[in-house]
mmCIF file of C-alpha atoms in Angstrom:
data_model
loop_
_atom_site.group_PDB
_atom_site.id
_atom_site.type_symbol
_atom_site.label_atom_id
_atom_site.label_comp_id
_atom_site.label_asym_id
_atom_site.label_seq_id
_atom_site.Cartn_x
_atom_site.Cartn_y
_atom_site.Cartn_z
ATOM 1 C CA MET A 61 112.509 97.509 83.992
ATOM 2 C CA ALA A 62 113.099 95.506 87.130
ATOM 3 C CA GLY A 63 116.394 93.683 87.256
ATOM 4 C CA GLY A 64 117.020 89.978 87.270
ATOM 5 C CA GLU A 65 113.924 88.850 85.418
ATOM 6 C CA GLY A 66 115.460 86.025 83.461
ATOM 7 C CA ASP A 67 112.906 84.477 81.128
ATOM 8 C CA VAL A 68 109.384 85.409 82.269
ATOM 9 C CA LYS A 69 106.200 84.075 80.696
ATOM 10 C CA LEU A 70 102.589 84.304 81.851
ATOM 11 C CA LEU A 71 99.907 81.852 80.737
ATOM 12 C CA GLY A 72 96.518 83.460 81.082
ATOM 13 C CA LEU A 73 92.988 84.273 79.985
ATOM 14 C CA ARG A 74 91.936 87.861 79.370
ATOM 15 C CA LEU A 75 88.586 87.510 81.135
ATOM 16 C CA SER A 76 90.096 86.100 84.329
ATOM 17 C CA PRO A 77 90.446 88.586 87.214
ATOM 18 C CA PHE A 78 93.068 86.258 88.691
ATOM 19 C CA VAL A 79 95.182 86.627 85.552
ATOM 20 C CA ALA A 80 94.533 90.374 85.442
ATOM 21 C CA ARG A 81 95.946 90.897 88.932
ATOM 22 C CA VAL A 82 99.152 89.076 88.015
ATOM 23 C CA ARG A 83 99.560 91.151 84.848
ATOM 24 C CA MET A 84 98.991 94.326 86.875
ATOM 25 C CA ALA A 85 101.584 93.209 89.441
ATOM 26 C CA LEU A 86 104.198 92.503 86.765
ATOM 27 C CA ASP A 87 103.500 95.818 85.040
ATOM 28 C CA THR A 88 103.670 97.692 88.356
ATOM 29 C CA LYS A 89 107.069 96.132 89.064
ATOM 30 C CA GLY A 90 108.278 96.954 85.559
ATOM 31 C CA VAL A 91 108.898 93.311 84.715
ATOM 32 C CA ARG A 92 109.186 92.403 81.037
ATOM 33 C CA TYR A 93 107.314 89.217 80.255
ATOM 34 C CA GLU A 94 105.716 87.275 77.430
ATOM 35 C CA TYR A 95 101.950 86.903 77.739
ATOM 36 C CA VAL A 96 100.361 83.756 76.276
ATOM 37 C CA GLU A 97 96.563 83.642 75.943
ATOM 38 C CA GLU A 98 95.252 80.151 76.659
ATOM 39 C CA ASP A 99 92.205 78.408 75.209
ATOM 40 C CA LEU A 100 90.790 76.487 78.163
ATOM 41 C CA ALA A 101 88.791 74.273 75.817
ATOM 42 C CA ALA A 102 92.033 73.188 74.143
ATOM 43 C CA LYS A 103 94.743 73.676 76.763
ATOM 44 C CA SER A 104 98.291 73.968 75.515
ATOM 45 C CA SER A 105 100.925 71.359 76.278
ATOM 46 C CA LEU A 106 102.859 74.079 78.113
ATOM 47 C CA LEU A 107 99.919 74.758 80.455
ATOM 48 C CA LEU A 108 99.357 71.051 81.108
ATOM 49 C CA ALA A 109 103.042 70.532 81.845
ATOM 50 C CA SER A 110 103.305 73.649 84.008
ATOM 51 C CA ASN A 111 100.156 73.046 86.076
ATOM 52 C CA PRO A 112 99.456 69.303 85.767
ATOM 53 C CA VAL A 113 97.271 69.080 88.886
ATOM 54 C CA HIS A 114 94.702 71.883 88.414
ATOM 55 C CA ARG A 115 95.371 72.621 84.725
ATOM 56 C CA LYS A 116 94.242 76.233 85.031
ATOM 57 C CA VAL A 117 95.550 79.779 84.654
ATOM 58 C CA PRO A 118 97.315 81.894 85.695
ATOM 59 C CA VAL A 119 100.711 80.250 85.549
ATOM 60 C CA LEU A 120 103.854 82.356 85.834
ATOM 61 C CA ILE A 121 106.977 80.747 84.397
ATOM 62 C CA HIS A 122 110.174 82.394 85.634
ATOM 63 C CA ALA A 123 113.506 81.062 84.400
ATOM 64 C CA GLY A 124 111.806 77.782 83.515
ATOM 65 C CA ARG A 125 110.100 77.348 86.900
ATOM 66 C CA PRO A 126 106.271 77.474 86.996
ATOM 67 C CA VAL A 127 104.386 79.211 89.798
ATOM 68 C CA CYS A 128 100.632 78.541 90.045
ATOM 69 C CA GLU A 129 97.631 80.189 91.789
ATOM 70 C CA SER A 130 97.235 83.963 91.630
ATOM 71 C CA LEU A 131 97.827 84.778 95.307
ATOM 72 C CA VAL A 132 100.905 82.562 95.363
ATOM 73 C CA ILE A 133 102.146 84.297 92.217
ATOM 74 C CA LEU A 134 101.630 87.738 93.778
ATOM 75 C CA HIS A 135 103.714 86.662 96.785
ATOM 76 C CA TYR A 136 106.374 85.355 94.427
ATOM 77 C CA VAL A 137 106.440 88.527 92.299
ATOM 78 C CA ASP A 138 106.838 90.702 95.382
ATOM 79 C CA GLU A 139 109.750 88.619 96.631
ATOM 80 C CA ALA A 140 111.451 88.129 93.260
ATOM 81 C CA TRP A 141 111.187 91.817 92.351
ATOM 82 C CA PRO A 142 111.019 93.659 95.706
ATOM 83 C CA GLY A 143 109.662 97.158 95.869
ATOM 84 C CA ALA A 144 106.335 97.740 97.576
ATOM 85 C CA ARG A 145 105.985 97.133 101.342
ATOM 86 C CA GLU A 146 103.345 94.517 102.119
ATOM 87 C CA ARG A 147 101.518 93.889 105.356
ATOM 88 C CA ALA A 148 99.822 90.844 106.846
ATOM 89 C CA ALA A 149 96.561 92.784 107.073
ATOM 90 C CA ALA A 150 96.556 93.354 103.318
ATOM 91 C CA ARG A 151 96.967 89.622 102.751
ATOM 92 C CA PHE A 152 94.070 88.882 105.095
ATOM 93 C CA TRP A 153 91.739 91.256 103.249
ATOM 94 C CA ALA A 154 92.942 89.991 99.881
ATOM 95 C CA ALA A 155 91.871 86.496 100.930
ATOM 96 C CA TYR A 156 88.563 88.045 102.072
ATOM 97 C CA VAL A 157 88.003 89.469 98.586
ATOM 98 C CA ASP A 158 88.614 86.103 96.914
ATOM 99 C CA GLY A 159 86.939 83.906 99.514
ATOM 100 C CA GLU A 160 83.882 85.973 100.440
ATOM 101 C CA LEU A 161 83.307 89.094 98.361
ATOM 102 C CA PHE A 162 83.665 87.615 94.872
ATOM 103 C CA PRO A 163 81.426 84.610 95.738
ATOM 104 C CA ALA A 164 78.878 87.131 97.066
ATOM 105 C CA TRP A 165 78.952 88.755 93.609
ATOM 106 C CA GLY A 166 78.002 85.376 92.149
ATOM 107 C CA ARG A 167 75.106 84.948 94.573
ATOM 108 C CA VAL A 168 73.704 88.343 93.577
ATOM 109 C CA MET A 169 73.964 87.467 89.890
ATOM 110 C CA MET A 170 72.292 84.066 90.284
ATOM 111 C CA ALA A 171 69.392 85.160 92.511
ATOM 112 C CA ALA A 172 66.145 83.810 91.076
ATOM 113 C CA THR A 173 63.742 86.444 92.474
ATOM 114 C CA GLU A 174 63.876 90.172 93.199
ATOM 115 C CA GLU A 175 63.425 89.450 96.912
ATOM 116 C CA GLU A 176 66.335 87.009 96.922
ATOM 117 C CA ARG A 177 68.460 89.430 94.888
ATOM 118 C CA ALA A 178 67.791 92.276 97.337
ATOM 119 C CA GLU A 179 68.769 90.054 100.279
ATOM 120 C CA ARG A 180 71.977 88.900 98.636
ATOM 121 C CA ALA A 181 72.827 92.427 97.469
ATOM 122 C CA GLY A 182 72.464 93.565 101.083
ATOM 123 C CA GLU A 183 74.854 90.844 102.219
ATOM 124 C CA ALA A 184 77.390 91.875 99.568
ATOM 125 C CA ALA A 185 77.024 95.540 100.547
ATOM 126 C CA GLY A 186 77.829 94.620 104.145
ATOM 127 C CA MET A 187 80.998 92.852 102.998
ATOM 128 C CA VAL A 188 82.064 95.881 100.975
ATOM 129 C CA ALA A 189 81.386 98.142 103.979
ATOM 130 C CA ARG A 190 83.703 96.007 106.136
ATOM 131 C CA LEU A 191 86.335 96.201 103.440
ATOM 132 C CA GLU A 192 85.923 99.998 103.309
ATOM 133 C CA GLU A 193 86.791 100.210 107.010
ATOM 134 C CA ALA A 194 89.995 98.232 106.512
ATOM 135 C CA PHE A 195 90.997 99.681 103.168
ATOM 136 C CA ALA A 196 92.592 102.901 104.381
ATOM 137 C CA GLY A 197 95.243 100.962 106.269
ATOM 138 C CA CYS A 198 95.809 98.204 103.713
ATOM 139 C CA SER A 199 95.806 99.963 100.345
ATOM 140 C CA ASP A 200 98.635 102.193 99.243
ATOM 141 C CA GLY A 201 95.843 104.521 98.168
ATOM 142 C CA GLY A 202 97.649 107.078 96.054
ATOM 143 C CA ASP A 203 99.742 106.516 92.951
ATOM 144 C CA ALA A 204 101.436 103.407 94.364
ATOM 145 C CA VAL A 205 99.698 100.082 93.782
ATOM 146 C CA GLY A 206 99.884 97.517 96.558
ATOM 147 C CA TYR A 207 98.875 93.917 97.103
ATOM 148 C CA LEU A 208 95.248 94.562 98.089
ATOM 149 C CA ASP A 209 94.818 97.086 95.255
ATOM 150 C CA LEU A 210 95.730 94.373 92.751
ATOM 151 C CA VAL A 211 93.463 91.715 94.225
ATOM 152 C CA LEU A 212 90.378 93.926 94.452
ATOM 153 C CA GLY A 213 91.162 95.939 91.322
ATOM 154 C CA SER A 214 91.356 92.852 89.143
ATOM 155 C CA ASN A 215 87.678 92.202 89.936
ATOM 156 C CA LEU A 216 86.366 95.662 89.077
ATOM 157 C CA PHE A 217 85.410 94.918 85.480
ATOM 158 C CA TRP A 218 83.355 91.940 86.728
ATOM 159 C CA PHE A 219 81.556 94.168 89.242
ATOM 160 C CA GLU A 220 80.176 96.099 86.276
ATOM 161 C CA ALA A 221 77.939 93.134 85.355
ATOM 162 C CA PRO A 222 75.432 93.411 88.247
ATOM 163 C CA ARG A 223 75.233 97.168 87.712
ATOM 164 C CA ARG A 224 74.374 96.837 84.025
ATOM 165 C CA LEU A 225 72.170 93.773 84.245
ATOM 166 C CA LEU A 226 70.448 94.219 87.608
ATOM 167 C CA GLY A 227 71.043 97.811 88.688
ATOM 168 C CA VAL A 228 73.109 96.646 91.696
ATOM 169 C CA ARG A 229 76.254 98.612 92.573
ATOM 170 C CA LEU A 230 78.646 96.640 94.738
ATOM 171 C CA ILE A 231 80.864 99.685 95.272
ATOM 172 C CA ASP A 232 78.716 102.769 95.747
ATOM 173 C CA LYS A 233 80.021 106.241 96.548
ATOM 174 C CA GLY A 234 77.121 106.903 98.891
ATOM 175 C CA ARG A 235 77.901 103.880 101.093
ATOM 176 C CA THR A 236 81.636 103.431 100.518
ATOM 177 C CA PRO A 237 83.114 106.735 99.314
ATOM 178 C CA LEU A 238 86.732 105.708 99.922
ATOM 179 C CA LEU A 239 86.444 102.568 97.812
ATOM 180 C CA ALA A 240 84.413 104.351 95.154
ATOM 181 C CA ALA A 241 87.052 107.066 94.730
ATOM 182 C CA TRP A 242 89.809 104.441 94.701
ATOM 183 C CA ALA A 243 87.930 102.345 92.104
ATOM 184 C CA VAL A 244 87.779 105.338 89.743
ATOM 185 C CA ARG A 245 91.518 105.966 90.086
ATOM 186 C CA PHE A 246 92.422 102.304 89.733
ATOM 187 C CA GLY A 247 90.085 101.827 86.770
ATOM 188 C CA GLU A 248 91.542 104.831 84.956
ATOM 189 C CA ALA A 249 95.089 103.570 85.531
ATOM 190 C CA ALA A 250 94.188 100.055 84.374
ATOM 191 C CA ALA A 251 92.507 101.446 81.260
ATOM 192 C CA ALA A 252 95.483 103.689 80.520
ATOM 193 C CA ASN A 253 97.768 100.642 80.719
ATOM 194 C CA GLY A 254 95.503 98.681 78.386
ATOM 195 C CA MET A 255 94.637 96.175 81.132
ATOM 196 C CA VAL A 256 90.923 96.976 81.226
ATOM 197 C CA THR A 257 89.178 98.081 78.038
ATOM 198 C CA ASP A 258 85.537 98.761 77.198
ATOM 199 C CA ALA A 259 85.601 95.637 75.045
ATOM 200 C CA LEU A 260 86.804 93.524 77.985
ATOM 201 C CA VAL A 261 84.101 94.928 80.253
ATOM 202 C CA ASP A 262 81.504 94.145 77.580
ATOM 203 C CA MET A 263 82.849 90.586 77.330
ATOM 204 C CA ALA A 264 82.573 90.157 81.103
ATOM 205 C CA VAL A 265 78.990 91.424 81.089
ATOM 206 C CA GLU A 266 78.017 89.108 78.227
ATOM 207 C CA HIS A 267 79.636 86.139 79.966
ATOM 208 C CA ALA A 268 77.827 86.950 83.223
ATOM 209 C CA LYS A 269 74.579 87.214 81.255
ATOM 210 C CA LYS A 270 75.097 83.688 79.903
ATOM 211 C CA LEU A 271 75.886 82.317 83.369
ATOM 212 C CA ARG A 272 72.751 83.920 84.763
ATOM 213 C CA ALA A 273 70.593 82.592 81.915
ATOM 214 C CA ALA A 274 71.948 79.074 82.450
ATOM 215 C CA ALA A 275 71.297 79.293 86.185
ATOM 216 C CA MET A 276 67.740 80.514 85.621
ATOM 217 C CA ALA A 277 67.078 77.705 83.147
ATOM 218 C CA ALA A 278 68.447 75.090 85.549
ATOM 219 C CA GLY A 279 66.235 76.429 88.332
ATOM 220 C CA LYS A 280 63.003 76.016 86.408
#
């Protein structure tokens, strides 16, 4: 257990990759915390008081002080419970994952035609290839889990949706062997810690299926 926690509480949603990365960070640091699952259709008074502007998860509450937004929380966790060495490059690529790669996942899922899907899948593959080139220097790679590992790893169970529904692999061992090998290791560790279960992956796939169906219906 890391020292000096005080009272630590995390408000979250199991299906959120942004919540997952915070939980992984806390677990990696050995921080004891209380996890509170939120219902975003009926948000708790604690969530509304802790994040009154955006009213969303995750929210980390440490010694009575709320910290909002997943990347901000990861910075806070690393400073409050020091351990792993972070680099500016890792933060740049973490922002790349959130700002470009994950939206590219959405564009693949919402493509209306096979031609459009193939084009968008190619764009996403190019993004993953660029990340592969940078990953060796930014990820801790082995048993240690660093900042970029958490940001990308928390999205892995969502990346299963295009594979199951559309046959599109965003991380493919033929194109990006380094990332593919890392994804297997990270996924096994997350599953062993109870962070990613088959049931959670199934929930993500079903949710993505509903989003896709709604998008297709709206496009008619």
